[in-house]
């Protein structure tokens, strides 16, 4: 029996050192403006931008978490910690369970490789074995609707075709933990309908959903809990309707 997934973050900080700036010059003042003022100077004189500051978060099976906050609040940094892309500068992050991140569905795509080869590349980055990728290949190609173009170089695809292939690969698995930055939808009308149904199926089947969004309706229809980030800190954590109403009313 598969163990229930969970995510535990304890006092997580994420710092980004700016090695080519030793004082609060004009560049640093601009940085300060866009990062909410979370800038400090280390003992060696290097400027540090704090992306996350003292984040404590516990997610268990059944949680549907929304993340809100203005640009620069730390949403993307938190998503990347939860995806395992970033490691905390300090604190602890425990993430247990099979996770899929849809933050950047084009990650790992090689423009010079064929569509079929890119299915293998992207699938490998998602943690799939060659056997699993081969078993899913026909279904991915069929869903993408690319037909014979699957054996053409990716760079020859239109932007819509590129997104259709990336979406088809990235959403072919049913993870225990699903991490999203906004809602994925791409392609022509027919593909959008199929993509919408697939997204709903994945969201419904996942144990833990994490969704960062600027859409009030999207958050309320998919999340039972929301955290509000500000300057890399959790300003509020509570029932979705309560937090969302306060945020969008502010």
mmCIF file of C-alpha atoms in Angstrom:
data_model
loop_
_atom_site.group_PDB
_atom_site.id
_atom_site.type_symbol
_atom_site.label_atom_id
_atom_site.label_comp_id
_atom_site.label_asym_id
_atom_site.label_seq_id
_atom_site.Cartn_x
_atom_site.Cartn_y
_atom_site.Cartn_z
ATOM 1 C CA UNK A 1 0.000 0.000 0.000
ATOM 2 C CA UNK A 2 1.364 3.415 -0.992
ATOM 3 C CA UNK A 3 2.101 5.722 1.953
ATOM 4 C CA UNK A 4 0.054 8.906 2.140
ATOM 5 C CA UNK A 5 1.983 11.915 0.807
ATOM 6 C CA UNK A 6 2.807 14.921 2.945
ATOM 7 C CA UNK A 7 4.807 18.143 2.889
ATOM 8 C CA UNK A 8 6.372 19.697 5.995
ATOM 9 C CA UNK A 9 8.270 22.983 5.836
ATOM 10 C CA UNK A 10 9.872 24.221 9.054
ATOM 11 C CA UNK A 11 11.356 27.730 9.322
ATOM 12 C CA UNK A 12 12.350 27.697 5.646
ATOM 13 C CA UNK A 13 14.446 30.610 4.371
ATOM 14 C CA UNK A 14 15.663 31.006 0.794
ATOM 15 C CA UNK A 15 18.348 33.616 0.083
ATOM 16 C CA UNK A 16 19.716 34.771 -3.267
ATOM 17 C CA UNK A 17 23.163 36.414 -3.017
ATOM 18 C CA UNK A 18 23.851 39.213 -5.505
ATOM 19 C CA UNK A 19 27.597 38.812 -6.016
ATOM 20 C CA UNK A 20 28.162 41.769 -8.317
ATOM 21 C CA UNK A 21 26.622 44.364 -6.006
ATOM 22 C CA UNK A 22 28.377 45.353 -2.778
ATOM 23 C CA UNK A 23 26.322 48.401 -1.856
ATOM 24 C CA UNK A 24 22.812 49.767 -2.228
ATOM 25 C CA UNK A 25 23.466 51.357 -5.594
ATOM 26 C CA UNK A 26 20.736 52.313 -8.025
ATOM 27 C CA UNK A 27 20.493 48.652 -9.071
ATOM 28 C CA UNK A 28 19.949 47.540 -5.483
ATOM 29 C CA UNK A 29 17.356 50.241 -4.891
ATOM 30 C CA UNK A 30 15.451 48.896 -7.885
ATOM 31 C CA UNK A 31 15.805 45.363 -6.513
ATOM 32 C CA UNK A 32 14.535 46.582 -3.169
ATOM 33 C CA UNK A 33 11.462 48.057 -4.804
ATOM 34 C CA UNK A 34 10.512 44.857 -6.632
ATOM 35 C CA UNK A 35 11.243 42.440 -3.781
ATOM 36 C CA UNK A 36 9.320 44.237 -1.079
ATOM 37 C CA UNK A 37 12.418 45.428 0.760
ATOM 38 C CA UNK A 38 13.713 41.974 1.777
ATOM 39 C CA UNK A 39 17.350 42.917 1.135
ATOM 40 C CA UNK A 40 20.289 42.745 3.502
ATOM 41 C CA UNK A 41 24.092 42.838 3.325
ATOM 42 C CA UNK A 42 26.182 39.862 4.463
ATOM 43 C CA UNK A 43 29.348 40.091 6.522
ATOM 44 C CA UNK A 44 31.425 39.746 3.352
ATOM 45 C CA UNK A 45 29.710 42.750 1.790
ATOM 46 C CA UNK A 46 27.540 40.846 -0.687
ATOM 47 C CA UNK A 47 23.916 41.876 -1.018
ATOM 48 C CA UNK A 48 21.362 39.143 -0.283
ATOM 49 C CA UNK A 49 17.760 39.031 -1.462
ATOM 50 C CA UNK A 50 15.575 36.948 0.857
ATOM 51 C CA UNK A 51 12.975 35.174 -1.266
ATOM 52 C CA UNK A 52 11.339 33.264 1.607
ATOM 53 C CA UNK A 53 11.500 34.134 5.284
ATOM 54 C CA UNK A 54 10.568 31.702 8.066
ATOM 55 C CA UNK A 55 7.994 29.653 6.155
ATOM 56 C CA UNK A 56 6.157 27.013 8.204
ATOM 57 C CA UNK A 57 3.718 24.857 6.266
ATOM 58 C CA UNK A 58 2.207 21.409 6.733
ATOM 59 C CA UNK A 59 0.220 19.714 3.980
ATOM 60 C CA UNK A 60 -1.406 16.304 4.245
ATOM 61 C CA UNK A 61 -3.446 14.116 1.902
ATOM 62 C CA UNK A 62 -6.666 15.883 0.953
ATOM 63 C CA UNK A 63 -5.259 19.407 1.168
ATOM 64 C CA UNK A 64 -6.001 21.741 -1.727
ATOM 65 C CA UNK A 65 -3.740 24.736 -1.159
ATOM 66 C CA UNK A 66 -3.975 28.032 -3.006
ATOM 67 C CA UNK A 67 -1.129 30.551 -2.929
ATOM 68 C CA UNK A 68 -1.765 34.260 -3.455
ATOM 69 C CA UNK A 69 0.339 37.398 -3.242
ATOM 70 C CA UNK A 70 1.478 40.278 -5.381
ATOM 71 C CA UNK A 71 4.384 39.947 -7.834
ATOM 72 C CA UNK A 72 7.615 39.547 -5.866
ATOM 73 C CA UNK A 73 5.817 38.155 -2.802
ATOM 74 C CA UNK A 74 7.646 34.813 -3.046
ATOM 75 C CA UNK A 75 5.070 32.596 -4.775
ATOM 76 C CA UNK A 76 7.392 31.238 -7.469
ATOM 77 C CA UNK A 77 10.200 30.685 -4.963
ATOM 78 C CA UNK A 78 7.857 28.706 -2.709
ATOM 79 C CA UNK A 79 6.590 26.628 -5.643
ATOM 80 C CA UNK A 80 10.181 25.801 -6.577
ATOM 81 C CA UNK A 81 10.970 24.718 -3.011
ATOM 82 C CA UNK A 82 7.875 22.512 -2.993
ATOM 83 C CA UNK A 83 8.955 21.085 -6.378
ATOM 84 C CA UNK A 84 12.477 20.329 -5.115
ATOM 85 C CA UNK A 85 14.057 22.788 -7.571
ATOM 86 C CA UNK A 86 15.269 25.070 -4.768
ATOM 87 C CA UNK A 87 16.646 23.888 -1.448
ATOM 88 C CA UNK A 88 16.201 26.001 1.681
ATOM 89 C CA UNK A 89 19.122 28.188 2.710
ATOM 90 C CA UNK A 90 18.076 27.339 6.259
ATOM 91 C CA UNK A 91 15.249 25.379 7.818
ATOM 92 C CA UNK A 92 13.914 22.014 6.692
ATOM 93 C CA UNK A 93 11.726 20.824 3.809
ATOM 94 C CA UNK A 94 10.290 17.279 3.910
ATOM 95 C CA UNK A 95 8.391 16.272 0.778
ATOM 96 C CA UNK A 96 7.108 12.690 0.622
ATOM 97 C CA UNK A 97 5.140 11.339 -2.317
ATOM 98 C CA UNK A 98 5.316 11.267 -6.101
ATOM 99 C CA UNK A 99 5.223 14.887 -7.234
ATOM 100 C CA UNK A 100 4.645 16.541 -10.603
ATOM 101 C CA UNK A 101 5.364 20.216 -11.172
ATOM 102 C CA UNK A 102 3.606 22.074 -13.960
ATOM 103 C CA UNK A 103 5.457 25.328 -13.271
ATOM 104 C CA UNK A 104 7.425 25.105 -16.536
ATOM 105 C CA UNK A 105 6.070 22.380 -18.789
ATOM 106 C CA UNK A 106 8.688 23.118 -21.473
ATOM 107 C CA UNK A 107 11.618 22.324 -19.170
ATOM 108 C CA UNK A 108 13.990 19.856 -20.811
ATOM 109 C CA UNK A 109 12.722 20.396 -24.356
ATOM 110 C CA UNK A 110 15.461 20.296 -27.034
ATOM 111 C CA UNK A 111 14.536 22.361 -30.133
ATOM 112 C CA UNK A 112 16.818 20.284 -32.372
ATOM 113 C CA UNK A 113 15.390 16.930 -31.283
ATOM 114 C CA UNK A 114 12.239 15.393 -32.746
ATOM 115 C CA UNK A 115 8.934 15.474 -30.916
ATOM 116 C CA UNK A 116 9.298 11.774 -30.100
ATOM 117 C CA UNK A 117 12.790 12.320 -28.685
ATOM 118 C CA UNK A 118 11.494 15.228 -26.616
ATOM 119 C CA UNK A 119 8.810 13.017 -25.117
ATOM 120 C CA UNK A 120 11.627 10.814 -23.824
ATOM 121 C CA UNK A 121 13.669 13.792 -22.578
ATOM 122 C CA UNK A 122 10.783 15.446 -20.748
ATOM 123 C CA UNK A 123 9.520 12.127 -19.385
ATOM 124 C CA UNK A 124 12.981 11.308 -18.010
ATOM 125 C CA UNK A 125 13.122 14.690 -16.254
ATOM 126 C CA UNK A 126 9.742 13.869 -14.700
ATOM 127 C CA UNK A 127 11.247 10.712 -13.204
ATOM 128 C CA UNK A 128 9.694 8.209 -15.603
ATOM 129 C CA UNK A 129 11.612 5.080 -16.590
ATOM 130 C CA UNK A 130 12.280 4.213 -20.254
ATOM 131 C CA UNK A 131 9.724 1.397 -19.931
ATOM 132 C CA UNK A 132 7.067 3.784 -18.620
ATOM 133 C CA UNK A 133 7.803 6.330 -21.354
ATOM 134 C CA UNK A 134 7.564 3.698 -24.084
ATOM 135 C CA UNK A 135 4.265 2.463 -22.669
ATOM 136 C CA UNK A 136 2.845 6.013 -22.718
ATOM 137 C CA UNK A 137 4.310 7.106 -26.051
ATOM 138 C CA UNK A 138 1.351 6.256 -28.305
ATOM 139 C CA UNK A 139 -1.156 7.854 -25.934
ATOM 140 C CA UNK A 140 0.939 11.035 -25.676
ATOM 141 C CA UNK A 141 1.240 11.312 -29.463
ATOM 142 C CA UNK A 142 -2.473 10.706 -29.959
ATOM 143 C CA UNK A 143 -3.454 13.279 -27.318
ATOM 144 C CA UNK A 144 -1.133 15.893 -28.794
ATOM 145 C CA UNK A 145 -2.718 15.474 -32.230
ATOM 146 C CA UNK A 146 0.662 15.977 -33.930
ATOM 147 C CA UNK A 147 0.443 12.898 -36.157
ATOM 148 C CA UNK A 148 3.461 12.532 -38.486
ATOM 149 C CA UNK A 149 4.953 15.767 -37.120
ATOM 150 C CA UNK A 150 6.037 13.806 -34.031
ATOM 151 C CA UNK A 151 9.143 12.707 -35.966
ATOM 152 C CA UNK A 152 9.993 16.226 -37.159
ATOM 153 C CA UNK A 153 12.395 18.534 -35.254
ATOM 154 C CA UNK A 154 10.674 20.416 -32.446
ATOM 155 C CA UNK A 155 11.958 23.756 -33.820
ATOM 156 C CA UNK A 156 9.807 23.280 -36.942
ATOM 157 C CA UNK A 157 6.603 23.251 -34.877
ATOM 158 C CA UNK A 158 4.351 26.259 -34.510
ATOM 159 C CA UNK A 159 4.136 27.673 -30.972
ATOM 160 C CA UNK A 160 0.747 26.005 -30.568
ATOM 161 C CA UNK A 161 2.119 22.606 -31.592
ATOM 162 C CA UNK A 162 5.059 23.013 -29.212
ATOM 163 C CA UNK A 163 2.742 23.729 -26.287
ATOM 164 C CA UNK A 164 0.448 20.848 -27.210
ATOM 165 C CA UNK A 165 3.332 18.384 -27.077
ATOM 166 C CA UNK A 166 4.759 19.810 -23.836
ATOM 167 C CA UNK A 167 1.295 19.724 -22.232
ATOM 168 C CA UNK A 168 0.609 16.166 -23.418
ATOM 169 C CA UNK A 169 3.834 14.844 -21.882
ATOM 170 C CA UNK A 170 3.641 16.835 -18.653
ATOM 171 C CA UNK A 171 0.071 15.789 -17.847
ATOM 172 C CA UNK A 172 0.301 12.116 -18.762
ATOM 173 C CA UNK A 173 0.934 10.962 -15.171
ATOM 174 C CA UNK A 174 -1.328 11.025 -12.116
ATOM 175 C CA UNK A 175 0.852 12.296 -9.249
ATOM 176 C CA UNK A 176 0.197 12.217 -5.525
ATOM 177 C CA UNK A 177 1.289 15.873 -5.299
ATOM 178 C CA UNK A 178 0.444 18.321 -8.094
ATOM 179 C CA UNK A 179 2.116 21.753 -8.172
ATOM 180 C CA UNK A 180 0.786 24.399 -10.562
ATOM 181 C CA UNK A 181 1.377 28.048 -11.390
ATOM 182 C CA UNK A 182 -1.967 29.148 -12.839
ATOM 183 C CA UNK A 183 -4.129 26.856 -14.978
ATOM 184 C CA UNK A 184 -2.756 25.206 -18.105
ATOM 185 C CA UNK A 185 -4.710 25.648 -21.313
ATOM 186 C CA UNK A 186 -3.335 25.791 -24.831
ATOM 187 C CA UNK A 187 -4.031 25.046 -28.469
ATOM 188 C CA UNK A 188 -7.102 25.251 -30.683
ATOM 189 C CA UNK A 189 -10.671 24.920 -29.417
ATOM 190 C CA UNK A 190 -10.781 21.127 -29.733
ATOM 191 C CA UNK A 191 -7.483 20.677 -27.904
ATOM 192 C CA UNK A 192 -8.476 23.196 -25.213
ATOM 193 C CA UNK A 193 -11.553 21.137 -24.393
ATOM 194 C CA UNK A 194 -9.496 17.943 -24.105
ATOM 195 C CA UNK A 195 -6.846 19.790 -22.081
ATOM 196 C CA UNK A 196 -9.474 21.211 -19.731
ATOM 197 C CA UNK A 197 -10.936 17.756 -19.082
ATOM 198 C CA UNK A 198 -7.489 16.273 -18.482
ATOM 199 C CA UNK A 199 -6.581 19.055 -16.046
ATOM 200 C CA UNK A 200 -9.776 18.479 -14.068
ATOM 201 C CA UNK A 201 -9.121 14.715 -14.005
ATOM 202 C CA UNK A 202 -5.578 15.236 -12.683
ATOM 203 C CA UNK A 203 -6.670 17.767 -10.056
ATOM 204 C CA UNK A 204 -9.496 15.498 -8.886
ATOM 205 C CA UNK A 205 -7.234 12.443 -8.600
ATOM 206 C CA UNK A 206 -4.225 14.032 -6.860
ATOM 207 C CA UNK A 207 -3.832 13.722 -3.089
ATOM 208 C CA UNK A 208 -2.339 17.183 -2.557
ATOM 209 C CA UNK A 209 -2.903 20.150 -4.866
ATOM 210 C CA UNK A 210 -0.816 23.339 -4.723
ATOM 211 C CA UNK A 211 -2.029 26.116 -7.007
ATOM 212 C CA UNK A 212 -0.630 29.647 -7.249
ATOM 213 C CA UNK A 213 -3.052 31.928 -9.032
ATOM 214 C CA UNK A 214 -4.306 35.482 -9.470
ATOM 215 C CA UNK A 215 -7.816 34.202 -10.201
ATOM 216 C CA UNK A 216 -10.295 34.386 -7.334
ATOM 217 C CA UNK A 217 -12.751 32.038 -9.043
ATOM 218 C CA UNK A 218 -10.057 29.473 -9.849
ATOM 219 C CA UNK A 219 -8.837 29.433 -6.245
ATOM 220 C CA UNK A 220 -12.316 29.135 -4.754
ATOM 221 C CA UNK A 221 -13.336 26.339 -7.131
ATOM 222 C CA UNK A 222 -10.220 24.214 -6.525
ATOM 223 C CA UNK A 223 -8.814 25.033 -3.069
ATOM 224 C CA UNK A 224 -9.999 24.499 0.492
ATOM 225 C CA UNK A 225 -7.126 26.441 2.028
ATOM 226 C CA UNK A 226 -5.142 29.498 0.937
ATOM 227 C CA UNK A 227 -1.953 31.161 2.123
ATOM 228 C CA UNK A 228 -1.271 34.827 1.458
ATOM 229 C CA UNK A 229 2.407 35.643 0.900
ATOM 230 C CA UNK A 230 3.883 39.076 1.408
ATOM 231 C CA UNK A 231 7.601 39.920 1.308
ATOM 232 C CA UNK A 232 8.476 36.221 1.447
ATOM 233 C CA UNK A 233 6.430 35.598 4.601
ATOM 234 C CA UNK A 234 3.038 34.031 5.228
ATOM 235 C CA UNK A 235 0.742 36.922 6.067
ATOM 236 C CA UNK A 236 -2.364 34.747 6.407
ATOM 237 C CA UNK A 237 -3.203 31.039 6.296
ATOM 238 C CA UNK A 238 -6.781 29.849 6.514
ATOM 239 C CA UNK A 239 -9.971 28.694 4.782
ATOM 240 C CA UNK A 240 -9.938 29.582 1.088
ATOM 241 C CA UNK A 241 -13.002 31.836 1.075
ATOM 242 C CA UNK A 242 -11.873 33.814 4.115
ATOM 243 C CA UNK A 243 -8.327 34.513 2.870
ATOM 244 C CA UNK A 244 -9.315 35.143 -0.739
ATOM 245 C CA UNK A 245 -12.052 37.614 0.221
ATOM 246 C CA UNK A 246 -9.641 39.602 2.366
ATOM 247 C CA UNK A 247 -6.895 39.563 -0.261
ATOM 248 C CA UNK A 248 -9.009 40.591 -3.238
ATOM 249 C CA UNK A 249 -10.905 43.102 -1.149
ATOM 250 C CA UNK A 250 -7.688 44.726 0.049
#
